[in-house]
Amino acid sequence: MQSFLLSPPFLYQKRPSSTRPAFPSTVTLLAFSSSDITQALLDAVQPAYINCWSDVILPETIEFITVPSNVCNDKRYDVVTFSPYPALKRLVVGNYSYRVTDKMSITQMENLEYLEFGQWSFAMENALYWPERQFTLEACPKVKQFIAYSHSMYDFYGFHLSNLPSLEEIYIEEECFWHASMSLTSTEV
């Protein structure tokens, strides 16, 4: 089977079986300039492993992800996880990304070693009381470094680090997790 990776402004359309020629895998590409149609298509057919920060399908074996700045800032991304990438070793989120995300959970990622959040990532300016906004990093045995630059997760109310036996450095700049109750626990002795 032939696979297709399409980028806007193209629309993938399978032909109905009644009009399908004798040979397999026939597709028609129609060009559209309307961003509304493109966005509607993405909303309807975008698989979970295509993310708001990438227009390509990333393999689950990917080891390094850098999320660009100023992406994923609408309510469709209120819960974020990178669990589809079990081989991930390094995750960097750029400045001003995931501004309206309520929950960021990174759990049971066996290979993750490094985590970095840019300025104002996962943070809303002028936010009021948002107790459901939580960050969790747990059961990631190889994580050595966690870095949060200024105002990252500024308005998160929960900050939980747990079962991180290799953790060597936590670097948090000013006004990160401003309202959070913080906990750092381990079952390791």
Tab-separated table of C-alpha atoms in Angstrom:
chain	number	residue	atom	x	y	z
A	1	MET	CA	0.000	0.000	0.000
A	2	GLN	CA	1.331	3.413	-0.920
A	3	SER	CA	1.216	6.080	1.796
A	4	PHE	CA	0.673	9.761	1.227
A	5	LEU	CA	1.828	12.676	3.339
A	6	LEU	CA	-0.061	15.807	2.394
A	7	SER	CA	0.525	19.362	3.467
A	8	PRO	CA	-2.006	22.179	3.102
A	9	PRO	CA	-3.449	23.397	0.799
A	10	PHE	CA	-4.130	19.888	-0.528
A	11	LEU	CA	-7.138	17.786	0.282
A	12	TYR	CA	-6.929	13.998	0.122
A	13	GLN	CA	-10.004	12.407	-1.365
A	14	LYS	CA	-10.533	8.712	-2.044
A	15	ARG	CA	-12.692	7.899	-5.003
A	16	PRO	CA	-15.919	6.011	-4.279
A	17	SER	CA	-15.608	2.305	-5.044
A	18	SER	CA	-18.144	2.548	-7.867
A	19	THR	CA	-15.849	4.922	-9.789
A	20	ARG	CA	-12.587	3.289	-8.791
A	21	PRO	CA	-10.506	2.018	-11.715
A	22	ALA	CA	-9.159	-1.532	-11.752
A	23	PHE	CA	-5.768	-0.560	-10.311
A	24	PRO	CA	-5.454	0.085	-6.527
A	25	SER	CA	-4.505	3.138	-4.473
A	26	THR	CA	-5.976	5.839	-6.657
A	27	VAL	CA	-6.293	9.241	-5.020
A	28	THR	CA	-7.307	12.653	-6.197
A	29	LEU	CA	-5.648	15.788	-4.866
A	30	LEU	CA	-7.719	18.945	-4.970
A	31	ALA	CA	-6.123	22.328	-4.304
A	32	PHE	CA	-7.880	24.697	-1.915
A	33	SER	CA	-6.733	28.055	-0.719
A	34	SER	CA	-9.209	28.384	2.138
A	35	SER	CA	-7.583	27.921	5.531
A	36	ASP	CA	-11.029	27.052	6.924
A	37	ILE	CA	-11.294	23.970	4.714
A	38	THR	CA	-7.719	22.953	5.494
A	39	GLN	CA	-8.274	23.352	9.237
A	40	ALA	CA	-11.587	21.491	9.086
A	41	LEU	CA	-9.862	18.620	7.287
A	42	LEU	CA	-7.058	18.499	9.847
A	43	ASP	CA	-9.574	18.518	12.701
A	44	ALA	CA	-11.504	15.650	11.134
A	45	VAL	CA	-8.726	13.304	10.032
A	46	GLN	CA	-5.565	14.255	11.890
A	47	PRO	CA	-4.257	11.199	13.720
A	48	ALA	CA	-3.048	11.588	17.295
A	49	TYR	CA	0.576	11.195	16.240
A	50	ILE	CA	0.520	14.299	14.037
A	51	ASN	CA	0.975	17.217	16.388
A	52	CYS	CA	0.143	20.894	16.319
A	53	TRP	CA	3.863	21.679	16.050
A	54	SER	CA	4.721	19.407	13.145
A	55	ASP	CA	3.222	18.874	9.711
A	56	VAL	CA	4.892	15.503	9.276
A	57	ILE	CA	4.212	12.172	10.872
A	58	LEU	CA	6.956	11.481	13.383
A	59	PRO	CA	8.019	7.895	13.997
A	60	GLU	CA	7.538	6.526	17.489
A	61	THR	CA	11.279	5.831	17.508
A	62	ILE	CA	12.168	9.534	17.436
A	63	GLU	CA	14.650	10.450	20.191
A	64	PHE	CA	14.735	14.266	20.074
A	65	ILE	CA	11.773	16.643	19.779
A	66	THR	CA	11.971	20.425	19.719
A	67	VAL	CA	8.580	22.105	19.712
A	68	PRO	CA	8.936	25.533	18.045
A	69	SER	CA	7.969	28.792	19.735
A	70	ASN	CA	4.428	30.202	19.467
A	71	VAL	CA	2.579	26.989	18.544
A	72	CYS	CA	-0.288	24.906	19.943
A	73	ASN	CA	-2.003	27.873	21.550
A	74	ASP	CA	-5.659	27.011	21.245
A	75	LYS	CA	-7.989	25.049	23.485
A	76	ARG	CA	-7.737	21.845	21.416
A	77	TYR	CA	-4.431	21.223	23.170
A	78	ASP	CA	-5.637	21.445	26.769
A	79	VAL	CA	-3.999	18.130	27.713
A	80	VAL	CA	-0.496	17.370	26.438
A	81	THR	CA	1.404	14.111	26.474
A	82	PHE	CA	4.371	12.802	24.559
A	83	SER	CA	3.657	9.138	25.319
A	84	PRO	CA	3.328	8.220	21.611
A	85	TYR	CA	7.123	8.591	21.492
A	86	PRO	CA	8.512	5.970	23.903
A	87	ALA	CA	12.084	6.318	22.565
A	88	LEU	CA	12.163	10.062	23.302
A	89	LYS	CA	15.352	11.134	25.096
A	90	ARG	CA	15.192	14.913	24.850
A	91	LEU	CA	12.163	17.226	24.799
A	92	VAL	CA	12.456	20.995	24.332
A	93	VAL	CA	9.367	23.229	24.185
A	94	GLY	CA	9.941	26.690	22.710
A	95	ASN	CA	8.847	30.042	24.120
A	96	TYR	CA	5.134	30.946	24.200
A	97	SER	CA	3.872	27.488	23.225
A	98	TYR	CA	0.946	25.541	24.716
A	99	ARG	CA	-0.361	28.724	26.361
A	100	VAL	CA	-3.841	27.334	27.153
A	101	THR	CA	-2.854	23.795	28.124
A	102	ASP	CA	-4.380	22.661	31.419
A	103	LYS	CA	-2.471	19.442	32.018
A	104	MET	CA	1.031	18.450	31.044
A	105	SER	CA	1.812	14.889	32.038
A	106	ILE	CA	4.992	13.025	31.274
A	107	THR	CA	4.878	9.573	32.825
A	108	GLN	CA	6.582	6.237	32.312
A	109	MET	CA	8.896	7.411	29.558
A	110	GLU	CA	11.745	4.974	30.019
A	111	ASN	CA	14.279	6.784	27.803
A	112	LEU	CA	13.626	10.458	28.551
A	113	GLU	CA	16.754	12.194	29.920
A	114	TYR	CA	16.260	15.932	29.389
A	115	LEU	CA	13.242	18.231	29.599
A	116	GLU	CA	13.238	21.978	28.881
A	117	PHE	CA	10.375	24.507	28.764
A	118	GLY	CA	10.904	27.941	27.169
A	119	GLN	CA	9.743	31.298	28.507
A	120	TRP	CA	5.977	31.656	28.982
A	121	SER	CA	5.357	28.113	27.732
A	122	PHE	CA	2.247	26.555	29.272
A	123	ALA	CA	1.382	29.962	30.758
A	124	MET	CA	-1.462	32.396	30.193
A	125	GLU	CA	-0.855	36.056	30.783
A	126	ASN	CA	-3.376	37.683	33.112
A	127	ALA	CA	-4.729	34.301	34.181
A	128	LEU	CA	-7.103	34.080	37.086
A	129	TYR	CA	-7.545	31.093	39.365
A	130	TRP	CA	-6.973	27.877	37.368
A	131	PRO	CA	-6.620	25.040	39.927
A	132	GLU	CA	-6.965	22.324	37.274
A	133	ARG	CA	-3.708	23.372	35.603
A	134	GLN	CA	-1.193	20.682	36.630
A	135	PHE	CA	2.263	19.462	35.641
A	136	THR	CA	3.370	15.909	36.385
A	137	LEU	CA	6.708	14.262	35.676
A	138	GLU	CA	6.925	10.768	37.106
A	139	ALA	CA	8.297	7.290	36.601
A	140	CYS	CA	10.922	8.389	34.101
A	141	PRO	CA	13.999	6.552	35.367
A	142	LYS	CA	16.588	8.259	33.139
A	143	VAL	CA	15.569	11.921	33.527
A	144	LYS	CA	18.658	13.847	34.608
A	145	GLN	CA	17.685	17.468	33.942
A	146	PHE	CA	14.501	19.513	34.204
A	147	ILE	CA	14.718	23.156	33.083
A	148	ALA	CA	11.929	25.768	33.154
A	149	TYR	CA	12.720	29.272	31.924
A	150	SER	CA	10.993	32.410	33.205
A	151	HIS	CA	7.221	32.323	33.532
A	152	SER	CA	6.927	28.706	32.343
A	153	MET	CA	3.735	27.252	33.766
A	154	TYR	CA	3.328	30.507	35.630
A	155	ASP	CA	-0.307	29.867	36.481
A	156	PHE	CA	-0.127	26.115	37.120
A	157	TYR	CA	-1.362	25.060	40.550
A	158	GLY	CA	0.266	21.650	40.678
A	159	PHE	CA	3.900	20.682	40.180
A	160	HIS	CA	4.615	17.027	40.888
A	161	LEU	CA	7.915	15.216	40.366
A	162	SER	CA	7.988	11.605	41.417
A	163	ASN	CA	10.090	8.462	40.944
A	164	LEU	CA	12.963	10.092	39.071
A	165	PRO	CA	15.986	8.172	40.396
A	166	SER	CA	18.489	9.715	37.940
A	167	LEU	CA	17.439	13.351	38.468
A	168	GLU	CA	20.554	15.490	38.958
A	169	GLU	CA	19.405	19.032	38.205
A	170	ILE	CA	16.231	21.063	38.540
A	171	TYR	CA	16.632	24.583	37.165
A	172	ILE	CA	13.627	26.875	37.512
A	173	GLU	CA	13.835	30.591	36.692
A	174	GLU	CA	11.739	33.400	38.147
A	175	GLU	CA	7.959	33.274	38.298
A	176	CYS	CA	7.585	29.685	37.127
A	177	PHE	CA	4.868	27.711	38.868
A	178	TRP	CA	4.000	30.926	40.715
A	179	HIS	CA	0.821	29.534	42.309
A	180	ALA	CA	1.823	25.886	42.527
A	181	SER	CA	2.087	23.626	45.450
A	182	MET	CA	5.211	21.630	44.717
A	183	SER	CA	6.087	18.077	45.561
A	184	LEU	CA	9.189	16.055	44.881
A	185	THR	CA	8.927	12.451	45.976
A	186	SER	CA	10.714	9.223	45.273
A	187	THR	CA	10.275	5.584	46.169
A	188	GLU	CA	14.027	5.080	45.818
A	189	VAL	CA	15.997	4.682	49.052
